[in-house]
């Protein structure tokens, strides 16, 4: 009974800390394109569900995550923010319980596993994953990854249900990869644990099968986000420095989780100008040395199948942390690097490494001191997390906070301008867009939004200038072409408008604005049947 109450209490504490997200609004930060304005969810049909599984959407192949949103859209007649916010919250609760079950597989006492799992769930770096509707992908992937690790551990220890547990592990790993490709780190994490705990008795066949699946998911993801989509791609020697800087940043935010924001402005081109003048890359070097020490310790363990001991947990933690972050350190370029290489959500799964340390340290103390010190730490973290989560209640709150952390965030100023524009404050909107362009003249979305605002105000030459700039900076963004088509049509360039509209649909065949632009142009040519079709 006591054990059951502990797990209920674990779930309840996670809900208490994050329950406020159910009252949060949708953000203008990716939530419209993923949910509110997603054409495949309005309405959800069998064909639209099949479309998520048959190809990529917005440069990602994550059909499990989109299927969860499809179910939410099917339940509600109109997008209800609380329902979509409930999805990552439920995933966080499930992931926390599975994390605790997995920690128990290390031979840790129940109270140590409980404290470690709660540390993982309560850390302020988790706020972005739980409070942002669009990051359901990461929250669901975390739950599936922990289930994969736990089922794999069960397959190792069970003789009666080993085959069924292993098949379940493969299935949930596939589900994790179809939520977020960065879940590909799960087999590597399992390999570290197997080497530490079982020495030369590692089960290589299940790891090889899982590794092939993970590698395939990363390959598909990379094909959908080609380097051409980025304005700057560092060479391979520069990527090492970018990765060290990112690793040091994550270590700092894990240890001192203050000043967190969705945009740190740590783009590769910005980080490379520092030339070792900041302490983050040096901290990254320290973590790499610790990881090399861990590899040596695990190699020694691989040569002898010794029983689990606490020091092995330290070696696992030192290696698991950089492993979980590896896909997003910048060795392989990805789309978000146009804003920042680092983001809180990328550290979500990696927090299992410090959670391992917390659990291991708890075993070194008496039960009374473990509970007292652990709960004191977790109370402080819960307060920090609740405060950090509150910034995500709406778009304005989030990005006002972001400008305090990073005044040079063009993303923040652009979103603040969009909020002001939707509230009818066009003067404030124009000032925010202009601020975004002052801090980052090549920010395509700021050019787009300012161009559309100028078009509303009747200043078509200025609108055309900004929309041309948006297209030049982001030529693979379909909406830039459709917006430009509408302005070119109004400024007496029907051929240019037609080319832009057609290009928008080449990039995104489901773009409503592109079809609308072609429909209008067809009407101007008296092609009524074609206009009606679009």
Coordinates of C-alpha atoms in Angstrom, one line a residue:
X1 CA 0.0 0.0 0.0
X2 CA 2.8 2.4 0.9
X3 CA 4.5 1.8 -2.5
X4 CA 1.2 2.4 -4.4
X5 CA 0.7 5.7 -2.5
X6 CA 4.2 6.8 -3.4
X7 CA 3.4 6.5 -7.1
X8 CA 0.1 8.2 -6.8
X9 CA 1.8 11.0 -4.9
X10 CA 4.4 11.3 -7.7
X11 CA 1.8 11.7 -10.3
X12 CA -0.2 14.1 -8.2
X13 CA 2.8 16.4 -7.6
X14 CA 3.5 16.6 -11.3
X15 CA -0.1 17.6 -11.9
X16 CA -0.1 20.2 -9.2
X17 CA 3.0 21.9 -10.6
X18 CA 1.8 22.0 -14.2
X19 CA -2.0 22.0 -13.9
X20 CA -2.1 25.7 -14.6
X21 CA -1.2 25.0 -18.3
X22 CA -4.8 23.9 -18.8
X23 CA -5.9 27.5 -18.6
X24 CA -3.2 28.8 -21.0
X25 CA -4.0 30.1 -24.5
X26 CA -2.7 28.9 -27.8
X27 CA 0.6 30.7 -28.7
X28 CA 1.2 32.4 -32.0
X29 CA 4.5 30.6 -31.9
X30 CA 3.9 27.5 -34.1
X31 CA 0.6 26.6 -32.5
X32 CA -1.4 28.1 -35.5
X33 CA 0.4 26.0 -38.2
X34 CA 0.4 22.9 -36.1
X35 CA -3.1 23.0 -34.6
X36 CA -5.4 26.1 -35.0
X37 CA -4.9 26.7 -38.7
X38 CA -3.8 23.1 -39.7
X39 CA -5.9 22.3 -42.7
X40 CA -5.7 18.6 -41.9
X41 CA -7.5 19.2 -38.6
X42 CA -10.3 21.3 -39.9
X43 CA -12.1 19.0 -39.9
X44 CA -10.3 15.8 -39.0
X45 CA -11.1 13.1 -41.5
X46 CA -9.8 9.7 -42.3
X47 CA -8.1 11.1 -45.4
X48 CA -6.4 13.8 -43.4
X49 CA -5.2 11.3 -40.8
X50 CA -3.9 9.1 -43.6
X51 CA -2.1 12.2 -45.0
X52 CA -0.1 12.5 -41.8
X53 CA 1.1 8.9 -42.2
X54 CA 1.8 9.1 -45.9
X55 CA 4.3 12.0 -45.9
X56 CA 6.0 14.8 -44.1
X57 CA 4.2 17.9 -42.8
X58 CA 6.0 21.1 -42.2
X59 CA 9.3 19.4 -42.9
X60 CA 8.8 16.6 -40.3
X61 CA 7.6 13.1 -40.3
X62 CA 6.0 12.7 -36.9
X63 CA 2.6 11.1 -37.6
X64 CA 2.1 9.8 -34.0
X65 CA 2.2 13.3 -32.6
X66 CA -0.1 14.6 -35.3
X67 CA -2.4 11.7 -34.8
X68 CA -2.8 12.8 -31.1
X69 CA -3.7 16.3 -32.3
X70 CA -6.1 14.7 -34.8
X71 CA -7.9 12.8 -32.0
X72 CA -8.1 16.1 -30.0
X73 CA -9.7 17.8 -33.0
X74 CA -12.1 14.9 -33.4
X75 CA -13.2 15.2 -29.8
X76 CA -13.8 19.0 -29.9
X77 CA -15.8 20.8 -32.6
X78 CA -13.4 23.8 -32.5
X79 CA -9.8 24.0 -31.2
X80 CA -10.1 24.1 -27.4
X81 CA -6.8 25.2 -25.8
X82 CA -7.3 23.3 -22.6
X83 CA -7.7 20.0 -24.4
X84 CA -4.5 20.4 -26.4
X85 CA -2.6 21.6 -23.3
X86 CA -3.9 18.4 -21.5
X87 CA -2.0 16.2 -23.9
X88 CA 1.6 17.1 -23.0
X89 CA 0.6 17.3 -19.3
X90 CA -0.7 13.7 -19.4
X91 CA 2.5 12.6 -21.3
X92 CA 4.6 14.3 -18.6
X93 CA 2.8 12.4 -15.8
X94 CA 3.2 9.1 -17.7
X95 CA 6.8 9.7 -18.5
X96 CA 7.6 10.5 -14.8
X97 CA 6.1 7.3 -13.6
X98 CA 7.9 5.3 -16.3
X99 CA 11.1 7.1 -15.4
X100 CA 10.7 6.0 -11.8
X101 CA 10.1 2.4 -12.9
X102 CA 13.2 2.5 -15.0
X103 CA 15.3 3.9 -12.2
X104 CA 14.1 1.0 -10.0
X105 CA 15.8 -1.4 -12.6
X106 CA 19.1 0.0 -11.4
X107 CA 18.6 -1.6 -8.1
X108 CA 17.9 1.7 -6.4
X109 CA 15.7 1.9 -3.3
X110 CA 12.1 3.1 -4.0
X111 CA 12.6 6.4 -2.3
X112 CA 15.8 7.1 -4.4
X113 CA 14.0 6.3 -7.7
X114 CA 11.0 8.4 -6.6
X115 CA 13.3 11.4 -5.9
X116 CA 15.2 11.0 -9.2
X117 CA 12.0 10.8 -11.2
X118 CA 10.5 13.8 -9.5
X119 CA 13.7 15.8 -10.2
X120 CA 13.4 14.9 -13.9
X121 CA 9.8 16.0 -14.0
X122 CA 10.1 19.2 -11.9
X123 CA 13.2 20.7 -13.4
X124 CA 12.4 24.2 -14.9
X125 CA 13.8 23.1 -18.3
X126 CA 10.7 21.0 -18.6
X127 CA 8.4 24.0 -18.6
X128 CA 8.7 24.5 -22.4
X129 CA 7.9 20.9 -23.1
X130 CA 4.8 20.8 -20.9
X131 CA 3.4 24.3 -21.4
X132 CA 3.7 24.6 -25.2
X133 CA 1.1 22.8 -27.2
X134 CA 3.4 22.4 -30.2
X135 CA 5.9 20.5 -28.1
X136 CA 3.6 17.6 -27.5
X137 CA 6.0 15.9 -29.9
X138 CA 8.7 15.9 -27.3
X139 CA 6.5 15.2 -24.3
X140 CA 5.0 12.1 -26.0
X141 CA 8.4 11.0 -27.3
X142 CA 9.8 11.1 -23.7
X143 CA 7.0 8.8 -22.4
X144 CA 7.7 6.3 -25.2
X145 CA 11.4 6.4 -24.7
X146 CA 11.1 5.6 -21.0
X147 CA 8.7 2.8 -21.8
X148 CA 11.2 1.5 -24.3
X149 CA 14.0 1.5 -21.7
X150 CA 11.7 -0.1 -19.1
X151 CA 10.4 -2.8 -21.4
X152 CA 14.0 -3.6 -22.6
X153 CA 15.1 -3.9 -19.0
X154 CA 12.2 -6.3 -18.3
X155 CA 13.1 -8.3 -21.4
X156 CA 16.6 -8.7 -19.9
X157 CA 15.5 -9.8 -16.5
X158 CA 12.4 -11.9 -17.4
X159 CA 12.6 -15.4 -18.8
X160 CA 8.8 -16.0 -19.1
X161 CA 7.8 -12.9 -21.0
X162 CA 11.2 -11.8 -22.5
X163 CA 10.0 -12.1 -26.2
X164 CA 6.8 -10.2 -25.6
X165 CA 8.6 -7.5 -23.7
X166 CA 11.2 -7.1 -26.4
X167 CA 8.6 -6.8 -29.1
X168 CA 6.8 -4.2 -27.0
X169 CA 10.1 -2.3 -26.7
X170 CA 10.6 -2.3 -30.5
X171 CA 7.0 -1.0 -31.0
X172 CA 7.2 1.8 -28.4
X173 CA 10.7 2.9 -29.8
X174 CA 9.1 3.2 -33.2
X175 CA 6.3 5.3 -31.7
X176 CA 8.9 7.5 -30.0
X177 CA 10.7 8.0 -33.3
X178 CA 7.4 8.9 -35.0
X179 CA 6.8 11.6 -32.3
X180 CA 10.2 13.2 -32.5
X181 CA 13.3 12.0 -34.4
X182 CA 15.7 13.0 -31.6
X183 CA 14.3 10.0 -29.7
X184 CA 16.9 8.1 -31.7
X185 CA 19.2 8.5 -28.7
X186 CA 17.2 5.8 -26.8
X187 CA 19.2 2.8 -28.1
X188 CA 22.4 4.5 -27.3
X189 CA 21.2 5.2 -23.7
X190 CA 20.2 1.5 -23.4
X191 CA 23.6 0.5 -24.7
X192 CA 25.4 2.5 -22.0
X193 CA 23.2 1.0 -19.3
X194 CA 23.8 -2.6 -20.7
X195 CA 27.5 -2.1 -20.8
X196 CA 27.6 -0.7 -17.3
X197 CA 25.4 -3.4 -15.7
X198 CA 26.0 -6.5 -17.7
X199 CA 29.6 -6.2 -18.8
X200 CA 30.4 -8.6 -21.7
X201 CA 26.9 -10.1 -21.5
X202 CA 25.4 -7.2 -23.5
X203 CA 22.5 -8.3 -25.8
X204 CA 23.8 -6.8 -29.1
X205 CA 21.0 -8.1 -31.4
X206 CA 18.2 -6.0 -29.8
X207 CA 20.5 -3.0 -29.7
X208 CA 21.4 -3.4 -33.4
X209 CA 17.8 -3.7 -34.5
X210 CA 16.9 -0.6 -32.4
X211 CA 19.9 1.3 -33.8
X212 CA 18.9 0.6 -37.4
X213 CA 15.4 2.0 -36.7
X214 CA 16.9 5.1 -35.0
X215 CA 19.3 5.7 -37.8
X216 CA 16.5 5.5 -40.3
X217 CA 14.4 8.0 -38.4
X218 CA 17.3 10.5 -38.3
X219 CA 18.0 10.0 -42.0
X220 CA 14.3 10.7 -42.9
X221 CA 14.3 13.8 -40.7
X222 CA 17.5 15.1 -42.3
X223 CA 16.1 14.6 -45.8
X224 CA 13.1 16.7 -44.8
X225 CA 15.3 19.5 -43.4
X226 CA 18.0 20.0 -46.0
X227 CA 20.8 22.5 -45.4
X228 CA 19.5 24.7 -48.2
X229 CA 16.7 25.8 -45.8
X230 CA 19.3 27.5 -43.6
X231 CA 21.0 30.8 -44.5
X232 CA 24.2 29.7 -42.7
X233 CA 25.7 26.3 -42.3
X234 CA 29.1 26.0 -40.5
X235 CA 31.8 23.7 -41.8
X236 CA 32.7 20.6 -39.9
X237 CA 35.5 22.1 -37.9
X238 CA 33.3 25.0 -36.8
X239 CA 30.5 22.5 -35.7
X240 CA 32.8 21.2 -33.0
X241 CA 32.9 24.6 -31.3
X242 CA 29.1 25.1 -31.8
X243 CA 28.5 21.7 -30.1
X244 CA 30.8 22.5 -27.2
X245 CA 29.1 25.8 -26.7
X246 CA 25.7 24.1 -26.7
X247 CA 26.8 21.4 -24.3
X248 CA 28.1 24.0 -21.9
X249 CA 24.9 26.0 -22.2
X250 CA 22.8 23.0 -21.2
X251 CA 25.1 22.2 -18.3
X252 CA 24.7 25.7 -17.0
X253 CA 20.9 25.7 -17.3
X254 CA 20.7 22.4 -15.6
X255 CA 22.7 23.6 -12.6
X256 CA 21.4 27.2 -12.6
X257 CA 17.9 27.1 -14.2
X258 CA 17.3 30.8 -14.3
X259 CA 16.9 33.2 -17.3
X260 CA 15.2 30.5 -19.4
X261 CA 13.5 31.6 -22.7
X262 CA 12.5 30.1 -26.0
X263 CA 15.1 32.1 -27.9
X264 CA 18.7 32.4 -26.6
X265 CA 20.0 33.8 -29.8
X266 CA 22.8 31.2 -29.9
X267 CA 22.9 30.8 -33.7
X268 CA 26.1 29.1 -35.1
X269 CA 27.2 32.3 -36.8
X270 CA 26.7 34.3 -33.6
X271 CA 28.5 31.7 -31.4
X272 CA 31.5 31.4 -33.7
X273 CA 32.3 35.1 -33.3
X274 CA 33.0 34.5 -29.6
X275 CA 36.2 32.6 -30.3
X276 CA 36.5 30.9 -26.9
X277 CA 35.8 34.2 -25.1
X278 CA 32.8 32.8 -23.2
X279 CA 32.9 30.1 -20.6
X280 CA 30.2 27.8 -22.1
X281 CA 32.5 26.1 -24.6
X282 CA 35.1 25.5 -21.9
X283 CA 32.4 23.9 -19.7
X284 CA 31.5 21.8 -22.8
X285 CA 35.2 20.6 -22.9
X286 CA 34.9 19.6 -19.2
X287 CA 31.8 17.5 -20.0
X288 CA 33.5 15.8 -22.9
X289 CA 36.4 14.9 -20.6
X290 CA 33.9 13.5 -18.1
X291 CA 32.3 11.5 -21.0
X292 CA 35.7 10.1 -22.0
X293 CA 36.2 9.0 -18.3
X294 CA 32.8 7.4 -18.4
X295 CA 33.7 5.5 -21.6
X296 CA 36.9 4.2 -19.9
X297 CA 34.9 3.1 -16.8
X298 CA 32.3 1.3 -18.9
X299 CA 35.0 -0.4 -21.0
X300 CA 36.5 -1.7 -17.7
X301 CA 33.0 -2.9 -16.7
X302 CA 32.4 -4.5 -20.1
X303 CA 35.4 -6.7 -19.5
X304 CA 33.9 -8.0 -16.2
X305 CA 30.2 -8.7 -15.5
X306 CA 30.3 -7.2 -12.0
X307 CA 27.2 -6.6 -10.0
X308 CA 25.6 -3.0 -10.1
X309 CA 27.4 -0.5 -7.9
X310 CA 26.7 3.1 -7.3
X311 CA 29.8 4.5 -9.1
X312 CA 28.5 2.9 -12.3
X313 CA 25.5 5.3 -12.1
X314 CA 27.9 8.3 -12.1
X315 CA 29.6 6.9 -15.3
X316 CA 26.2 6.4 -16.9
X317 CA 25.1 9.9 -16.1
X318 CA 28.3 11.4 -17.4
X319 CA 27.8 9.7 -20.8
X320 CA 24.0 9.7 -21.0
X321 CA 23.8 13.5 -20.7
X322 CA 25.8 14.4 -23.9
X323 CA 24.3 11.3 -25.7
X324 CA 20.7 12.6 -25.2
X325 CA 21.7 16.0 -26.5
X326 CA 23.8 14.8 -29.4
X327 CA 21.2 15.1 -32.2
X328 CA 20.7 18.8 -31.4
X329 CA 24.2 20.0 -30.6
X330 CA 24.8 21.2 -34.1
X331 CA 27.0 18.4 -35.5
X332 CA 24.1 17.9 -38.0
X333 CA 22.4 21.1 -39.0
X334 CA 18.7 21.5 -38.3
X335 CA 16.0 24.1 -38.9
X336 CA 15.8 25.7 -35.5
X337 CA 19.4 26.8 -35.8
X338 CA 18.1 29.8 -37.8
X339 CA 16.9 31.0 -34.3
X340 CA 19.2 29.2 -31.9
X341 CA 21.1 26.0 -31.7
X342 CA 20.0 25.5 -28.1
X343 CA 16.4 25.3 -26.7
X344 CA 15.1 24.1 -23.4
X345 CA 13.0 21.4 -25.0
X346 CA 16.1 19.7 -26.4
X347 CA 17.3 19.1 -22.8
X348 CA 14.1 17.5 -21.7
X349 CA 15.1 13.8 -22.0
X350 CA 18.8 14.6 -21.1
X351 CA 17.6 15.6 -17.6
X352 CA 17.5 11.9 -16.8
X353 CA 21.3 12.1 -16.3
X354 CA 21.2 14.5 -13.4
X355 CA 18.1 12.6 -12.2
X356 CA 20.4 9.5 -12.0
X357 CA 22.8 11.5 -9.9
X358 CA 20.1 12.7 -7.5
X359 CA 18.9 9.1 -7.1
X360 CA 22.4 7.8 -6.5
X361 CA 23.2 10.5 -4.0
X362 CA 20.0 9.7 -2.1
X363 CA 21.3 6.2 -1.5
X364 CA 24.4 7.6 0.2
X365 CA 22.2 9.3 2.9
X366 CA 20.0 7.9 5.6
X367 CA 16.4 7.6 4.7
X368 CA 15.5 10.6 6.8
X369 CA 18.2 12.8 5.4
X370 CA 17.5 11.6 1.8
X371 CA 13.8 12.6 2.1
X372 CA 14.5 15.9 3.9
X373 CA 17.3 17.1 1.5
X374 CA 15.5 15.7 -1.6
X375 CA 12.2 17.4 -0.8
X376 CA 13.9 20.7 0.0
X377 CA 15.6 20.6 -3.4
X378 CA 12.5 19.6 -5.2
X379 CA 10.4 22.2 -3.5
X380 CA 12.8 24.9 -4.7
X381 CA 12.7 23.5 -8.2
X382 CA 8.9 23.2 -8.2
X383 CA 8.6 26.9 -7.4
X384 CA 11.1 27.8 -10.1
X385 CA 9.2 25.6 -12.6
X386 CA 5.9 27.1 -11.7
X387 CA 7.3 30.6 -12.2
X388 CA 8.9 29.6 -15.6
X389 CA 5.7 27.9 -16.7
X390 CA 3.7 31.0 -16.0
X391 CA 5.6 32.9 -18.8
X392 CA 3.9 30.5 -21.3
X393 CA 0.3 31.5 -20.5
X394 CA 0.0 33.6 -23.7
X395 CA 2.1 35.0 -26.5
X396 CA 2.6 38.5 -25.2
X397 CA 3.7 37.2 -21.7
X398 CA 6.2 34.7 -23.2
X399 CA 7.9 37.1 -25.5
X400 CA 8.0 40.1 -23.2
X401 CA 9.9 37.7 -20.9
X402 CA 12.1 36.7 -23.8
X403 CA 13.1 40.3 -24.6
X404 CA 14.3 40.6 -21.0
X405 CA 16.4 37.5 -21.3
X406 CA 17.6 38.2 -24.8
X407 CA 16.8 41.8 -26.0
X408 CA 18.2 40.9 -29.4
X409 CA 15.6 38.2 -30.1
X410 CA 14.1 39.1 -33.4
X411 CA 11.7 36.2 -32.9
X412 CA 10.3 37.8 -29.7
X413 CA 9.9 41.2 -31.3
X414 CA 8.2 39.7 -34.3
X415 CA 5.7 37.8 -32.2
X416 CA 5.0 40.9 -30.0
X417 CA 4.3 42.8 -33.2
X418 CA 1.9 40.1 -34.3
X419 CA 0.0 40.3 -31.0
X420 CA -0.2 44.0 -31.2
X421 CA -1.5 43.8 -34.8
X422 CA -4.2 41.3 -33.9
X423 CA -5.3 43.6 -31.0
X424 CA -5.6 46.5 -33.6
X425 CA -2.6 48.5 -32.3
X426 CA -0.9 49.0 -35.7
X427 CA 1.6 51.6 -34.5
X428 CA 3.0 49.3 -31.8
X429 CA 3.0 46.4 -34.3
X430 CA 5.0 48.4 -36.8
X431 CA 7.5 49.5 -34.1
X432 CA 7.9 45.9 -33.0
X433 CA 8.5 44.6 -36.5
X434 CA 11.0 47.4 -37.1
X435 CA 12.8 46.6 -33.9
X436 CA 13.1 43.0 -35.0
X437 CA 14.7 44.1 -38.3
X438 CA 17.1 46.4 -36.5
X439 CA 18.5 43.6 -34.4
X440 CA 18.4 41.1 -37.3
X441 CA 17.9 42.7 -40.8
X442 CA 17.6 39.3 -42.5
X443 CA 14.7 38.1 -40.3
X444 CA 12.3 36.9 -43.0
X445 CA 9.2 36.6 -40.9
X446 CA 9.6 40.2 -39.6
X447 CA 9.8 41.4 -43.3
X448 CA 6.7 39.3 -44.1
X449 CA 4.6 40.7 -41.3
X450 CA 5.7 44.2 -41.8
X451 CA 5.1 43.9 -45.6
X452 CA 1.5 42.6 -44.9
X453 CA 1.0 45.5 -42.4
X454 CA 2.1 48.0 -45.0
X455 CA -0.3 46.5 -47.5
X456 CA -3.2 46.9 -45.1
X457 CA -2.2 50.5 -44.7
X458 CA -2.2 51.0 -48.5
X459 CA 1.6 51.4 -48.8
X460 CA 2.1 48.9 -51.6
X461 CA 5.6 49.9 -52.6
X462 CA 6.9 49.4 -49.0
X463 CA 4.9 46.1 -48.8
X464 CA 6.4 44.8 -52.0
X465 CA 9.9 45.7 -50.8
X466 CA 9.5 43.8 -47.5
X467 CA 7.9 40.8 -49.1
X468 CA 10.6 40.5 -51.7
X469 CA 13.1 40.6 -48.9
X470 CA 11.2 37.9 -47.0
X471 CA 11.3 35.7 -50.1
X472 CA 15.0 36.3 -50.7
X473 CA 15.9 35.4 -47.1
X474 CA 13.7 32.3 -47.0
X475 CA 13.1 31.1 -50.6
X476 CA 11.8 27.7 -49.4
X477 CA 9.0 29.2 -47.3
X478 CA 5.7 28.7 -49.3
X479 CA 3.8 31.5 -47.5
X480 CA 6.4 34.1 -48.6
X481 CA 5.6 33.3 -52.2
X482 CA 1.8 33.4 -51.7
X483 CA 1.9 36.7 -49.9
X484 CA 4.1 38.1 -52.6
X485 CA 1.7 36.9 -55.3
X486 CA -1.1 38.9 -53.7
X487 CA 0.9 42.1 -53.7
X488 CA 2.3 41.6 -57.2
X489 CA -1.3 41.2 -58.5
X490 CA -2.3 44.5 -56.9
X491 CA 0.8 46.3 -58.3
X492 CA 0.1 45.3 -61.9
X493 CA 2.4 42.3 -62.4
X494 CA 0.1 39.4 -63.1
X495 CA 2.9 37.2 -64.6
X496 CA 5.1 37.7 -61.5
X497 CA 2.1 37.0 -59.3
X498 CA 1.2 33.8 -61.2
X499 CA 4.8 32.5 -60.9
X500 CA 4.9 33.3 -57.1
X501 CA 1.5 31.6 -56.5
X502 CA 2.6 28.5 -58.4
X503 CA 5.8 28.3 -56.6
X504 CA 4.0 28.6 -53.2
X505 CA 2.0 25.5 -54.1
X506 CA 5.0 23.6 -55.4
X507 CA 6.5 24.1 -51.9
X508 CA 3.2 23.4 -50.0
X509 CA 0.3 21.9 -52.1
X510 CA -2.0 22.4 -49.1
X511 CA -1.4 26.1 -48.6
X512 CA -4.8 27.8 -48.7
X513 CA -3.3 31.2 -49.4
X514 CA -1.5 29.9 -52.5
X515 CA -4.7 28.3 -53.9
X516 CA -6.6 31.5 -53.1
X517 CA -4.0 33.6 -55.0
X518 CA -4.2 31.3 -58.0
X519 CA -8.0 31.5 -57.8
X520 CA -8.0 35.3 -57.9
X521 CA -5.5 35.3 -60.8
X522 CA -7.7 32.8 -62.7
X523 CA -10.7 35.0 -62.3
X524 CA -8.8 37.9 -63.7
X525 CA -8.1 35.8 -66.8
X526 CA -11.8 34.7 -66.9
X527 CA -10.8 31.1 -66.3
X528 CA -13.8 30.5 -64.1
X529 CA -13.5 26.7 -63.8
X530 CA -9.9 26.9 -62.7
X531 CA -10.7 29.7 -60.3
X532 CA -13.5 27.6 -58.7
X533 CA -11.2 24.6 -58.4
X534 CA -8.6 26.7 -56.4

